Amino acid sequence: MSTSEALAKAQVVAEVPQEARDKARQLGWEDGLIESALAKGFSLQEVWQALRGNVTGDQAKQFLAGGQMVRPEFKWMKVPTEWGIKARASDPELGLAIGDLNVGTYGDIPDVWYNRTEIARGSYPNPVNEDMGYTIFEKAIVWADCCVPLYEEAIRDRWISATDLPWASLEPLADDIERAVCQVMTEQSDRAYFEGALLSGWLPEISYGYLELKLFLSTVIYDVARHAEAFRKRALANGGGLGLQAPTDYMRSAQEARSYPELINILFVQDSTLLTLFKNGELFAQNQLERDLYALCAKDRQRMMDYQVERLKHYLFKHPERREEQNLYFNKGENRLAKDWTDPVVNEPLAILLGGGKGNIDEGMKKLRAFRKLQVQDYVDALAKATFYRTNLNGRLAEYLAD
Amino acid sequence: MAATPLTSSGLDLSWLDLYDEPASATPGKKGLTLKEINLGRYGDAARGKGDMTTRMRGAISRPGAQRFGPNYQSKADVWSENCIMLYEEATQRQWSSARDIPWDTLEELPDELERAMCQLCTMLTEVEFIAGDVPGQWMPFVSAQDFEAGLFLMSQIMDEARHTDVFRKRALANGGGLLAQGAGLGLRTLIEARDFTEMSVLMHVQAEGFVQSMFRMGELIGQTDADKRIFRMSAQDESRHLAFGVMHLKYVLDTEPERREELHHYLDKAEGDAAGGGSGDVTFPPVFESLCILLGGGPDKFDEGLQKFLLLRKRQINEYLHRLEVAGLGDRRQRVGPLFAQFVDPV
Ligand SMILES: [Fe+2]
Ligand SMILES: [Fe+2]
């Protein structure tokens, strides 16, 4: 017995869904035709496929009277999309990358994307569709060319906190040092998790035209998720624990963003200063594990900054009339981050680590000031690379630079 | 705590006294995983009340911490007992669509088979795109008190990005291209969910369950080794997403049994009134026809393909009901929608 026969047998007086009846009426199926198909041993599934395939009432009736089966026409085989694509890995080391797919029309990343559905870029649109509710349809808002290679690099360079860090090598530290490490980890864990959750929430806003950017953002989200748990693991692995939660001023400013340019520019401020922190992690690290941890995070965060710089540059080039407006978002981000930096629970642990202990905290504070200067300098340099020259840098940050 | 000039005169240092319960997690067989650090006051069992700030579970509350907008206050709203394990498994089992698929073994296929595969991939790359947006949409509502559930969802976003890209790669790697958009796939339903558990049961359990049953038939659908491997690798990821959904549903039913009827209601809507196959609907003609061609081995063997397609539907529905039963919703069997009911195996 074939599956369809078995199905038909199992199907005691099947209830016919209203949607199927409505569709049948629309196609001119007379009343009772569905029932007579079922009675002849066709499954409801087959009837439904015929309806979805737009088999008319006449065709169905003829077929049920012993006539020719209506064969599917495979219309989708003939849609006028670009055919004959044989993408090959341009860099055999990296493998077949998403960049290798951007050939012919598939590589057209339009300045404005008009389709409001979730259609895959390059496929053939249905004539009538529901709006999926995306809000970002303009390339200049989100795009940077580097997101295409960065996606594959992020995948190549992924790491695993559980096994790629030498947990067994941890040795007890002096209490003040361990607690300082734990406080830094607590703060960074909050910040990383928050950034991941925030960026995740923006994904449904971005239309399919900018697919590669969304793929890249997915790697960023996964990266910061890993940072959040790796920092937490470090805090709980060496006799310490979690300390006080991170200050909320800066993060709230990112949460408050009303548009993607605002969001991403506010994030720029922290993405840049955190990259400097992690890149110089050996200044704060107390052991090999922490050195490795900071170095791995820095590598991940470098990709985010590469994107940040290129996106901003591209955006300003496309929207010179909105250049001044961007200052408002940087003002806000800088202001809130500078406020976070005045918090003793943010400063003191770093100063203890830089100074080498609580007893040496004055020395540590001096070093921290010098380090803040480096962070601000790197940040200003990153903005300049994006052709954005801050004329009104936040006063607190400017003070560090003046040191 | 006052702001301080960076000199010792204004030192606070009170934060040094916050550590009352030393934590020394040691690595287990799989390294230092979330399971090893799920201890004492940091563990999920010690979760206190909800928190609308960004405070990760176990960190000390900061006086004056601002709220970030509403999120779920009760653990059951987002929790799944396996999320800790699933996140770590996700990190261990990431793969690369660039390097882990033997692209160079792709062989030229008869035109209609290549077109059918490309049509299926066009639909899948569309479905997987939404599969990343949906967990993304809910992340801001997952409290950092239940951060392991959030970490899992962020790993899912990564998985779905890979799925989106691997099916696009397949469509463009063997002399084909993308074909017809899979409109009408029922994907809006997933975005329309207004509750995390509603979303999870519709996406993780139903839609991803259906996709999983299809991927598991990848040996029959795939025409080349590369195709089969794509389905196998993706199925591995989908089983995590499904497992999260099943165990989340179970957690809700175990801890909030009063939600049973409400959850049935979402499924009544998804299975009942709509005649289609749920989200990621394989009854959409281009998908249905391409699957029949692939399963049959060519358009001339369409009828054989149709029989296998019906078998696939049967598997999808029965595996779906089985998963619901595991989650504690075994009574779904008696009220499953009409287009599903025809496939239900007798108990
Ligand atoms: Fe997927
Ligand atoms: Fe999935």
PDB file of N, CA and C and ligand atoms in Angstrom, chain B residues 128 131 160 163 208 238 241, ligand 1:
ATOM      1  N   GLU B 128      15.799  30.640   6.995  1.00  0.00           N
ATOM      2  CA  GLU B 128      16.857  30.735   8.008  1.00  0.00           C
ATOM      3  C   GLU B 128      17.129  32.190   8.383  1.00  0.00           C
ATOM      4  N   ALA B 131      14.776  32.926  10.951  1.00  0.00           N
ATOM      5  CA  ALA B 131      15.116  32.161  12.157  1.00  0.00           C
ATOM      6  C   ALA B 131      16.160  32.882  13.009  1.00  0.00           C
ATOM      7  N   GLU B 160      21.928  30.330  12.847  1.00  0.00           N
ATOM      8  CA  GLU B 160      21.000  30.643  11.750  1.00  0.00           C
ATOM      9  C   GLU B 160      21.691  31.493  10.679  1.00  0.00           C
ATOM     10  N   HIS B 163      23.313  28.979   8.615  1.00  0.00           N
ATOM     11  CA  HIS B 163      22.354  28.280   7.752  1.00  0.00           C
ATOM     12  C   HIS B 163      21.936  29.184   6.583  1.00  0.00           C
ATOM     13  N   GLU B 208      11.043  24.714  13.497  1.00  0.00           N
ATOM     14  CA  GLU B 208      12.369  24.105  13.409  1.00  0.00           C
ATOM     15  C   GLU B 208      12.263  22.594  13.485  1.00  0.00           C
ATOM     16  N   GLU B 238      20.056  22.320  14.371  1.00  0.00           N
ATOM     17  CA  GLU B 238      18.605  22.405  14.623  1.00  0.00           C
ATOM     18  C   GLU B 238      18.217  21.573  15.833  1.00  0.00           C
ATOM     19  N   HIS B 241      18.318  23.737  18.777  1.00  0.00           N
ATOM     20  CA  HIS B 241      17.241  24.733  18.843  1.00  0.00           C
ATOM     21  C   HIS B 241      15.936  24.077  19.281  1.00  0.00           C
TER      22      HIS B 241
HETATM   23 FE    FE C   1      18.341  26.991  10.945  1.00  0.00          FE
END
